[in-house]
XYZ file of C-alpha atoms in Angstrom:
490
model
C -26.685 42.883 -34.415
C -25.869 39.982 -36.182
C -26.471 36.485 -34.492
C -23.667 33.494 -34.582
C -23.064 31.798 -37.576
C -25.199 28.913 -39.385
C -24.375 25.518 -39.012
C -24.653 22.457 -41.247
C -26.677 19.887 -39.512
C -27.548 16.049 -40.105
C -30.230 14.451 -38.109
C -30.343 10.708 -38.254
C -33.775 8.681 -37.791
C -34.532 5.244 -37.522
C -36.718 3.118 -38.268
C -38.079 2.718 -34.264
C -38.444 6.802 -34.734
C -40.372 6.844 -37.761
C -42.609 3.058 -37.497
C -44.558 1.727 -34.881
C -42.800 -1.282 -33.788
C -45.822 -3.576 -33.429
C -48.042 -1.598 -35.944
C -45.591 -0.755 -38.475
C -47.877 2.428 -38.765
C -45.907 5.400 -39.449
C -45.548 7.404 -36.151
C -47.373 10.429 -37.524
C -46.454 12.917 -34.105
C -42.480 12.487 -34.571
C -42.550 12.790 -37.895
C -44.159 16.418 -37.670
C -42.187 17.071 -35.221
C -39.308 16.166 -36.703
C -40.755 18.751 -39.845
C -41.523 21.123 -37.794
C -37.812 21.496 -36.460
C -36.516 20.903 -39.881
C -38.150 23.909 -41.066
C -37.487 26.095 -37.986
C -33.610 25.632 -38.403
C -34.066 26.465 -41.952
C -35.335 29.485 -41.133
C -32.730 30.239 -38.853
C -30.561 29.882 -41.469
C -28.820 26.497 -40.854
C -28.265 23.989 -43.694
C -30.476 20.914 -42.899
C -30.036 17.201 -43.987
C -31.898 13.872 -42.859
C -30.658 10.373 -43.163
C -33.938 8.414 -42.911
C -34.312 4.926 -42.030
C -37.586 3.355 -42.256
C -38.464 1.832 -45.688
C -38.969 -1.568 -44.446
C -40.799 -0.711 -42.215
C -43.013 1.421 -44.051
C -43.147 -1.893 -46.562
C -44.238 -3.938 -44.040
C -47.469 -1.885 -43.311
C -48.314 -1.880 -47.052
C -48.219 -5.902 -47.366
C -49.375 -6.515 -43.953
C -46.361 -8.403 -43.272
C -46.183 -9.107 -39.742
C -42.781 -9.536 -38.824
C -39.369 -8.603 -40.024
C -38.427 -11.320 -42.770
C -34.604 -12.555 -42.663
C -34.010 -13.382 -46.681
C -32.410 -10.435 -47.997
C -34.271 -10.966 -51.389
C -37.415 -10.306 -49.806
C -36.473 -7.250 -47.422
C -34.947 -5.969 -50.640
C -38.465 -5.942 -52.024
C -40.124 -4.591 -49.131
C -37.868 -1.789 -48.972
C -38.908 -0.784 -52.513
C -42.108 -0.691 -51.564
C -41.767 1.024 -48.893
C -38.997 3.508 -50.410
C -42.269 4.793 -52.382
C -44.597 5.669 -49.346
C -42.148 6.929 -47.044
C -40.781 9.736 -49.624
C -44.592 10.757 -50.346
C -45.080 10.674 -46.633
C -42.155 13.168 -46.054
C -43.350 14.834 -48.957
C -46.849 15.548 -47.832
C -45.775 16.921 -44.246
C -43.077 19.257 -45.949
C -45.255 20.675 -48.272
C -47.716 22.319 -45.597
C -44.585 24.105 -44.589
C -43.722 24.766 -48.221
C -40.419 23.592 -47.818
C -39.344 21.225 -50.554
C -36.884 18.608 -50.473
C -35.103 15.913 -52.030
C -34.526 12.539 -52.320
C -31.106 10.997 -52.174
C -30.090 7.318 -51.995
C -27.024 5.967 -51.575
C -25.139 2.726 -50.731
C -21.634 3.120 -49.123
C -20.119 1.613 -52.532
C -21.520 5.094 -54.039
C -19.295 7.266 -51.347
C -17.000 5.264 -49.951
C -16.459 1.432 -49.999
C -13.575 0.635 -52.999
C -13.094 -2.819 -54.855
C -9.884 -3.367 -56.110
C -8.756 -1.185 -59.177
C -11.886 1.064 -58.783
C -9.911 4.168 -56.877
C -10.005 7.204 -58.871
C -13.706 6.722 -59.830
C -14.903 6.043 -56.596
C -13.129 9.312 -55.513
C -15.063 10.936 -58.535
C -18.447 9.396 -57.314
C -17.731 10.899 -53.477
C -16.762 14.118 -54.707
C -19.772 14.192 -57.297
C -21.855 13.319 -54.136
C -20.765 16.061 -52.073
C -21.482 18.411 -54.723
C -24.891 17.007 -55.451
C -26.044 17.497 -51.563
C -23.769 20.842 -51.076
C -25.934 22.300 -54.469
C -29.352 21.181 -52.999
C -28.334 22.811 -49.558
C -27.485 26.049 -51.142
C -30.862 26.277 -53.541
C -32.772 25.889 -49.321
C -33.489 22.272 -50.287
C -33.739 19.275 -47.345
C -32.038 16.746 -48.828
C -33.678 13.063 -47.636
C -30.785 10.996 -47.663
C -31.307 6.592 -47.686
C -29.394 3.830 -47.625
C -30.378 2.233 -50.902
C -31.713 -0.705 -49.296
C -33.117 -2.223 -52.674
C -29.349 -2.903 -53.954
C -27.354 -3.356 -50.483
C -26.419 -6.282 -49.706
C -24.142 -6.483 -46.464
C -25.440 -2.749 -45.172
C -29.098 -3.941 -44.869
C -28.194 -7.211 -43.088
C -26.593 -5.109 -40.838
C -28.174 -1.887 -40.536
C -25.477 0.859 -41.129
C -27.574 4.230 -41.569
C -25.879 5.132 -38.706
C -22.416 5.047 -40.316
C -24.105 6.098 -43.529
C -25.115 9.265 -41.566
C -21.508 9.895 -40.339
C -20.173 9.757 -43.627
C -23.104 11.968 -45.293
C -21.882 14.762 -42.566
C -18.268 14.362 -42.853
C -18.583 14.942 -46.746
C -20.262 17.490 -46.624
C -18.657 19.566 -43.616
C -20.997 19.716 -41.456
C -21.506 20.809 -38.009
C -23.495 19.212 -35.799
C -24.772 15.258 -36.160
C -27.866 14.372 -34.262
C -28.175 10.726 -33.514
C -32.013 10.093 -32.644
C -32.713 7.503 -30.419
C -34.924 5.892 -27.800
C -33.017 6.994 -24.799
C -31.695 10.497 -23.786
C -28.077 10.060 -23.808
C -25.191 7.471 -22.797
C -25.409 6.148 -19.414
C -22.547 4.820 -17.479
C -24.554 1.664 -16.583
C -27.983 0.091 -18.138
C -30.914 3.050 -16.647
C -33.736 0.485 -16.866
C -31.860 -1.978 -14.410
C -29.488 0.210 -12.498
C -31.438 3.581 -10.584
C -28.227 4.855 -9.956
C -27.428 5.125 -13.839
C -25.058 7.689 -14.589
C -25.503 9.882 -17.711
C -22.925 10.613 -19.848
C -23.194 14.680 -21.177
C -19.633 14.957 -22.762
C -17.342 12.577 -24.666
C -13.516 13.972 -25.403
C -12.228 10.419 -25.700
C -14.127 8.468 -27.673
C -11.476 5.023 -26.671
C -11.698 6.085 -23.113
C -15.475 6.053 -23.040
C -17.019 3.392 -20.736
C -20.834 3.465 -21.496
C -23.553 0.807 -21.324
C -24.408 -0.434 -24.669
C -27.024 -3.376 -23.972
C -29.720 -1.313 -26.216
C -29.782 -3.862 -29.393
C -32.429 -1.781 -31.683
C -35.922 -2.740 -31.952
C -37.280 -5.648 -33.879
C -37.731 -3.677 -37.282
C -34.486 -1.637 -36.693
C -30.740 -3.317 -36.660
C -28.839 -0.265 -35.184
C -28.403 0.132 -31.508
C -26.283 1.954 -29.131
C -22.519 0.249 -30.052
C -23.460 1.277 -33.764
C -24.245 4.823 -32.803
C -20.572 4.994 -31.154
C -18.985 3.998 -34.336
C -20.955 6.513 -35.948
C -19.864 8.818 -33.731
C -15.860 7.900 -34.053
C -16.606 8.354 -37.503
C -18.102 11.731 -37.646
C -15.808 13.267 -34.771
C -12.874 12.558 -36.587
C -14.047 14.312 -39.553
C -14.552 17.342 -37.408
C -18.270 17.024 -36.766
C -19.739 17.531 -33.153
C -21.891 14.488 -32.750
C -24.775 14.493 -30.307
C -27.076 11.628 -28.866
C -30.611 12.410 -28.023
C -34.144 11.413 -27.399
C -36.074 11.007 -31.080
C -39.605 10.889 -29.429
C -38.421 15.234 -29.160
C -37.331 16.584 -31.921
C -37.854 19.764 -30.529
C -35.126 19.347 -28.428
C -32.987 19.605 -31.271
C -33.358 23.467 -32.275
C -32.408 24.175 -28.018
C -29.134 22.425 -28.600
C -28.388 23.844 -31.680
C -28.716 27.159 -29.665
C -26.753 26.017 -26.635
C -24.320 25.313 -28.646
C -24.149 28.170 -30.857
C -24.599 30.519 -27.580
C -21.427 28.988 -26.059
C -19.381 29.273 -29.020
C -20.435 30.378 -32.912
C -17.187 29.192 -34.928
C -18.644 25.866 -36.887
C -15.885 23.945 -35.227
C -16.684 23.896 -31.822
C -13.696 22.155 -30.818
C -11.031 24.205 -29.614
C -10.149 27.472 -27.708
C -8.015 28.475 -30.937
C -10.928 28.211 -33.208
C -13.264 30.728 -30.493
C -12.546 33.950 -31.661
C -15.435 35.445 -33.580
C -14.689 36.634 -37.003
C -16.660 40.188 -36.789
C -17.607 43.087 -33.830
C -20.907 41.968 -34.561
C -20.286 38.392 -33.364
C -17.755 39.456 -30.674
C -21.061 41.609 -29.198
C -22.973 38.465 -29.626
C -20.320 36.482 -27.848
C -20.136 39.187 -24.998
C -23.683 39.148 -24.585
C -24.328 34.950 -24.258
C -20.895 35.190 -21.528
C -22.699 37.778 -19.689
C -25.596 35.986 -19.444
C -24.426 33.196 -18.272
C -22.365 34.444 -15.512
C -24.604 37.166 -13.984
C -27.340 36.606 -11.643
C -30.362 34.648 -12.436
C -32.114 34.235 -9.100
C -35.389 36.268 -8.291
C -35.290 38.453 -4.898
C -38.634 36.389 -3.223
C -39.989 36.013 0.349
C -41.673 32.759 1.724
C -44.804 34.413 0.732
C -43.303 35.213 -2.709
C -43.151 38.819 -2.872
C -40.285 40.665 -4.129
C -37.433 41.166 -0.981
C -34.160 42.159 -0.843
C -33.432 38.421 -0.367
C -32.337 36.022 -3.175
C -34.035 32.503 -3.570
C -32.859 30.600 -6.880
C -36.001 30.128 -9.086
C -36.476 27.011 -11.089
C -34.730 27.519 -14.892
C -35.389 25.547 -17.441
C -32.829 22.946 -18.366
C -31.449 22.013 -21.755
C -32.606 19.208 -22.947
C -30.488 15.909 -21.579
C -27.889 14.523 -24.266
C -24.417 13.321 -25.045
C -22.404 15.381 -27.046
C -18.654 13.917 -28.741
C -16.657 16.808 -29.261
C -15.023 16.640 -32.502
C -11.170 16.219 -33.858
C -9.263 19.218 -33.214
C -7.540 18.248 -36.879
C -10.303 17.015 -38.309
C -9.833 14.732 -41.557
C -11.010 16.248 -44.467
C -12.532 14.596 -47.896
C -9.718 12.889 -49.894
C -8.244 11.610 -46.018
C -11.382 11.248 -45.235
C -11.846 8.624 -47.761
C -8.673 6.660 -48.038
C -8.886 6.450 -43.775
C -13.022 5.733 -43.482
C -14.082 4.496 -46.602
C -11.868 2.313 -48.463
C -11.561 -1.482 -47.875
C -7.917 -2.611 -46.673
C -6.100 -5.499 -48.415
C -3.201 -5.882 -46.263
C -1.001 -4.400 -43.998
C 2.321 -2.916 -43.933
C 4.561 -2.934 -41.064
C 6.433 0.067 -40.702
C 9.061 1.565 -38.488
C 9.483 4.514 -35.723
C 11.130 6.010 -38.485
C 8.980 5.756 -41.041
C 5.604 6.933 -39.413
C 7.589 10.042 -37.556
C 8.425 10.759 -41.295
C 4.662 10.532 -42.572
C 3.852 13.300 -39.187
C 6.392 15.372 -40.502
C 4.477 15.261 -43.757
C 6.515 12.881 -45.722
C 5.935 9.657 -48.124
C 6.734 6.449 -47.032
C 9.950 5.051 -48.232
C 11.061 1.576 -48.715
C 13.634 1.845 -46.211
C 10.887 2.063 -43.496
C 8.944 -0.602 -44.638
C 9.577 -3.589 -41.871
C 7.187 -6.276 -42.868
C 4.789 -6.428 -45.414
C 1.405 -8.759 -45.263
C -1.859 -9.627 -47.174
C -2.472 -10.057 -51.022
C -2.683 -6.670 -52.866
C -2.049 -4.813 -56.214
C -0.923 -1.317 -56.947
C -2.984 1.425 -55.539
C -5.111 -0.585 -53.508
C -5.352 0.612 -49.608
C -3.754 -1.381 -46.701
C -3.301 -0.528 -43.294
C -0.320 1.379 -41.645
C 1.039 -0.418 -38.205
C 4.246 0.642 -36.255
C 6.484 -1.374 -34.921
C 9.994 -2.193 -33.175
C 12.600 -3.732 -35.956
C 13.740 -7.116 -34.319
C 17.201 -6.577 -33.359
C 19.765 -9.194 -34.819
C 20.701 -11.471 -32.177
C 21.509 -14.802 -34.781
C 24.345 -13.261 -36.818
C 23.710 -13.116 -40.510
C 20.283 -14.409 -40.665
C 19.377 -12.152 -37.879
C 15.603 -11.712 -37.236
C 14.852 -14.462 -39.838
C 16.583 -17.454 -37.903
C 13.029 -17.148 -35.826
C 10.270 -17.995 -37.712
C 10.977 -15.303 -40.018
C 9.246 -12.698 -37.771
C 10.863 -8.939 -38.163
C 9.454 -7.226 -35.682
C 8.701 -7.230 -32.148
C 6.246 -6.199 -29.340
C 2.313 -5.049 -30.405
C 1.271 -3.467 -33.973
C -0.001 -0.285 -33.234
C -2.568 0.664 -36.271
C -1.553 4.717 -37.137
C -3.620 5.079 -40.920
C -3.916 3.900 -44.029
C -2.495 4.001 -47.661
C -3.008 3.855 -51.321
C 0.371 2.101 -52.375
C 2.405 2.577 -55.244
C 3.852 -1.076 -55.458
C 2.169 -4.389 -55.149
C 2.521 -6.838 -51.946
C 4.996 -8.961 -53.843
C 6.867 -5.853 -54.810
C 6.915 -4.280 -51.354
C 7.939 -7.749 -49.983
C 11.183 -7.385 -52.335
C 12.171 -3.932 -51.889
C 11.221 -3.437 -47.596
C 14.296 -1.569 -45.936
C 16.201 -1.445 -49.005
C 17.232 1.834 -50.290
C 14.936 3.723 -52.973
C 18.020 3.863 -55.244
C 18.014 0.600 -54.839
C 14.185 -0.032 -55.890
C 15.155 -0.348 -60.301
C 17.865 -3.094 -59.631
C 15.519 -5.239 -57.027
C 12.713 -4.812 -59.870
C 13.946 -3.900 -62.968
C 12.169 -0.529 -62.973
C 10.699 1.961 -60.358
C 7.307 3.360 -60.614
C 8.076 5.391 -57.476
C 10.939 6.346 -54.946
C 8.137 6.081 -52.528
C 6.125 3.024 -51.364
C 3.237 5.146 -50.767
C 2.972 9.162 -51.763
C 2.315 11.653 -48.915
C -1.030 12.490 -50.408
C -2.023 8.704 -50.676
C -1.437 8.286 -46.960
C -4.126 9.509 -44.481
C -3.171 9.199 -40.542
C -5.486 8.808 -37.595
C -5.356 11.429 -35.366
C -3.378 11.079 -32.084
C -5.016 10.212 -28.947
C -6.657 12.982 -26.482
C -6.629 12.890 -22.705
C -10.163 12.702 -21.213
C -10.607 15.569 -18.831
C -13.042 15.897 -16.435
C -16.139 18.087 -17.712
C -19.170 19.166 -16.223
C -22.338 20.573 -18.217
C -23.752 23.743 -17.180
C -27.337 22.548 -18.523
C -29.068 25.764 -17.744
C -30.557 28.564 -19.830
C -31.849 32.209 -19.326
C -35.339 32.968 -20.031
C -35.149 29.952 -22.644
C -32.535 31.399 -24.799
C -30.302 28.601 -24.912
C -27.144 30.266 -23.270
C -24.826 27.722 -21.817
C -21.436 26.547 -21.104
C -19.095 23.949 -19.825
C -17.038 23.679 -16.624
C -13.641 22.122 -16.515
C -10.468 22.360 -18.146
C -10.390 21.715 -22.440
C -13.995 21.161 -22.249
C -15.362 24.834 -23.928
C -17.067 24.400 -26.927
């Protein structure tokens, strides 16, 4: 009998996971650990990537620098020094397993940040990405994945491995994103300070979540646990189940991958519509994990704890404590992907009820549903997409414009992003006209369209939170589990 399916699965480290905080030495345990369960999901045939944080740190040990410098020159250098050790180090501890790997550095300019005119070749450098990475996972390579902290300049100040990691799973499609960190999971309120702390297992609504997020990062890290949620927005709207867990147990991370795959095996583990296995071989598998988890699993004991027709629950072993964010049910795939996550915009345009139930129903954007139009921007640069009410005429002729000018009324609501087809100035000229109209406003028309359908990438629509409740429990340490509560099975 065949098992469920393999998954493709990122596992993020930081620097506080890899380098002593006071020491800077590397933290040699977690790091085997972390090798250990690299190489065991390899072997059960899931596609493995880390995104490894940690140079600096590493570069600090090796000059004896004490402390965390603040001039980006000089963190620059330390993180080529200790770019260097840190590979070897990761080297060394996968070659007693004889798995090899590889080393892949990246800034976001390489997959996803775009300047200006630079749009088709920065689409060319993502895609040439993905296929880099998707090649190394298929020759049973673990690609090493770094921000390329020697030629970053904004990412290191701010420390964005966590994003980098979101992006690094949503191109290439994968699974499952493991967030390592220094707590369990999300708590409701701070658990150092507050007894009572809540924790957090399962996140539908990622703008609904209310979560403490005092944790700040540790002195040689600049993540923390508001970076981690971005991260997590990011990834779950590419499709990718995104899960927050301890780092000091990496172990922990092979018995979720097999809760999860026990409650469902389709790679999406989103929705009921996406459950169904593929083969009889699965659907046995699937049988089996259900009836597991709903027959019996209490021992017949006495008080002297013999064997009686009596049933006392016995202690079973608990999956490990975590926060999962279930993922997009229409996830956002690669060129969408890009346009909505990784380009820069340059300006907005303001665009009717019209208009954006048009680009739902699949269509470009005219001109005609263009309201307002706002920022500096040239052809085929991105801008943002933001609905709103037309300003009814209430000043005869001048209408809308006898007040400040203003077009619209009531709040922007954000909806996506665009690649457009005419300049600002252009757009400015030719909002709510007619596209017939475009060539005798301008002279000539590039387009009928302010923006193609393909050029236009839409967030998806809110979900309701419902209530869900984790059955954290396995059988005989086989990772069979499920959720409770409506819209909340994996």
């Amino acid at each position: 009998m065949r098992g469920p399916r393999p998954l493709g699965v990122v596992i993020k480290l930081g620097t506080s996971s890899i380098v002593d905080e006071k020491s800077h030495e590397p933290l040699l345990s977690i790091l085997t650990s972390i090798v250990e369960t690299a190489v065991k999901l390899r072997k059960d045939g899931h596609k493995v990537i880390i995104v490894s944080s940690g140079a600096i740190g590493v570069g600090l040990r090796r000059m004896d620098v004490d402390k965390r410098p603040k001039h980006l020159s000089k963190l620059q250098a330390l993180a080529a020094i200790g770019q260097c050790r840190l590979m070897s180090l990761w080297d060394s501890l996968f070659t007693h397993l004889n798995q090899p790997i590889a080393q892949i550095l990246l800034t976001r300019n390489d997959i996803a940040d775009a300047s200006d005119q630079e749009t088709l070749a920065l689409m060319s450098r993502y895609l040439n990405a993905q296929r880099t990475v998707n090649e190394l996972l298929d020759m049973g390579v673990i690609p090493i994945v770094n921000e390329n902290d020697t030629l970053a300049v904004s990412e290191i100040k701010f420390g964005d491995n966590d994003t980098l990691s979101a992006i690094t799973a949503a191109m290439v499609h994968a699974d499952l994103l493991f967030l390592m960190t220094d707590v369990d999971c999300l708590y409701d309120k701070n658990p150092r300070t507050n007894p009572g702390a809540q924790p957090i297992e399962v996140v539908e609504d990622i703008g609904s979540l209310v979560a403490d997020v005092s944790s700040a990062g540790s002195s040689l890290g600049t993540g923390g646990m508001m970076t981690k949620i971005v991260a997590a927005r990011l990834a779950t709207s590419a499709g990718v189940t995104t899960v927050i867990t301890r780092s000091s147990n990496p172990g922990n991370i092979v018995k979720i991958v097999k809760h999860i795959q026990a409650s469902r095996s389709p790679p999406s583990l989103a929705t009921k519509a996406n459950q169904a296995p593929d083969t009889p071989e699965q659907q046995q598998h699937q049988q089996t994990a259900e009836a597991l988890l709903t027959s019996s699993v209490t021992t017949p004991l006495s008080d002297s704890g013999r064997n009686t027709g009596t049933s006392t629950p016995t202690p079973i072993p608990k999956i490990p404590l975590h926060t999962r964010f279930l993922p997009s049910p229409h996830p956002v795939r690669d060129r969408y992907f890009w346009i909505l996550h990784g380009l820069r915009p340059h300006g907005t345009l303001y665009i009717d009820q019209g208009a954006y139930k048009a680009l739902v129903g699949k269509a470009g954007l005219l001109p005609v549903g263009v309201v307002d139009v706002e920022g500096v921007f040239a052809q085929q640069e991105a801008v943002r997409l933001c609905v709103v009410d037309r300003r009814k005429k209430t000043h005869g002729a001048g209408g809308a414009g006898d007040d400040g000018g203003k077009l619209w009324e009531g709040d922007a609501r954000e909806v996506g992003r665009a690649l457009t087809n005419y300049s600002s100035s252009e757009i400015a000229r030719i909002k709510g006209r007619q596209s017939a109209e475009v060539e005798g406003i301008l002279g000539y028309a590039d387009s009928e369209y302010v923006a193609q359908r393909e050029s236009i990438s839409l967030f998806a629509p809110v979900r309701e939170s419902r209530p869900a409740t984790p059955v954290r429990e396995v059988v005989d340490g086989r990772g069979i589990g499920g959720y409770e509560g409506e819209g909340a099975v994996l």
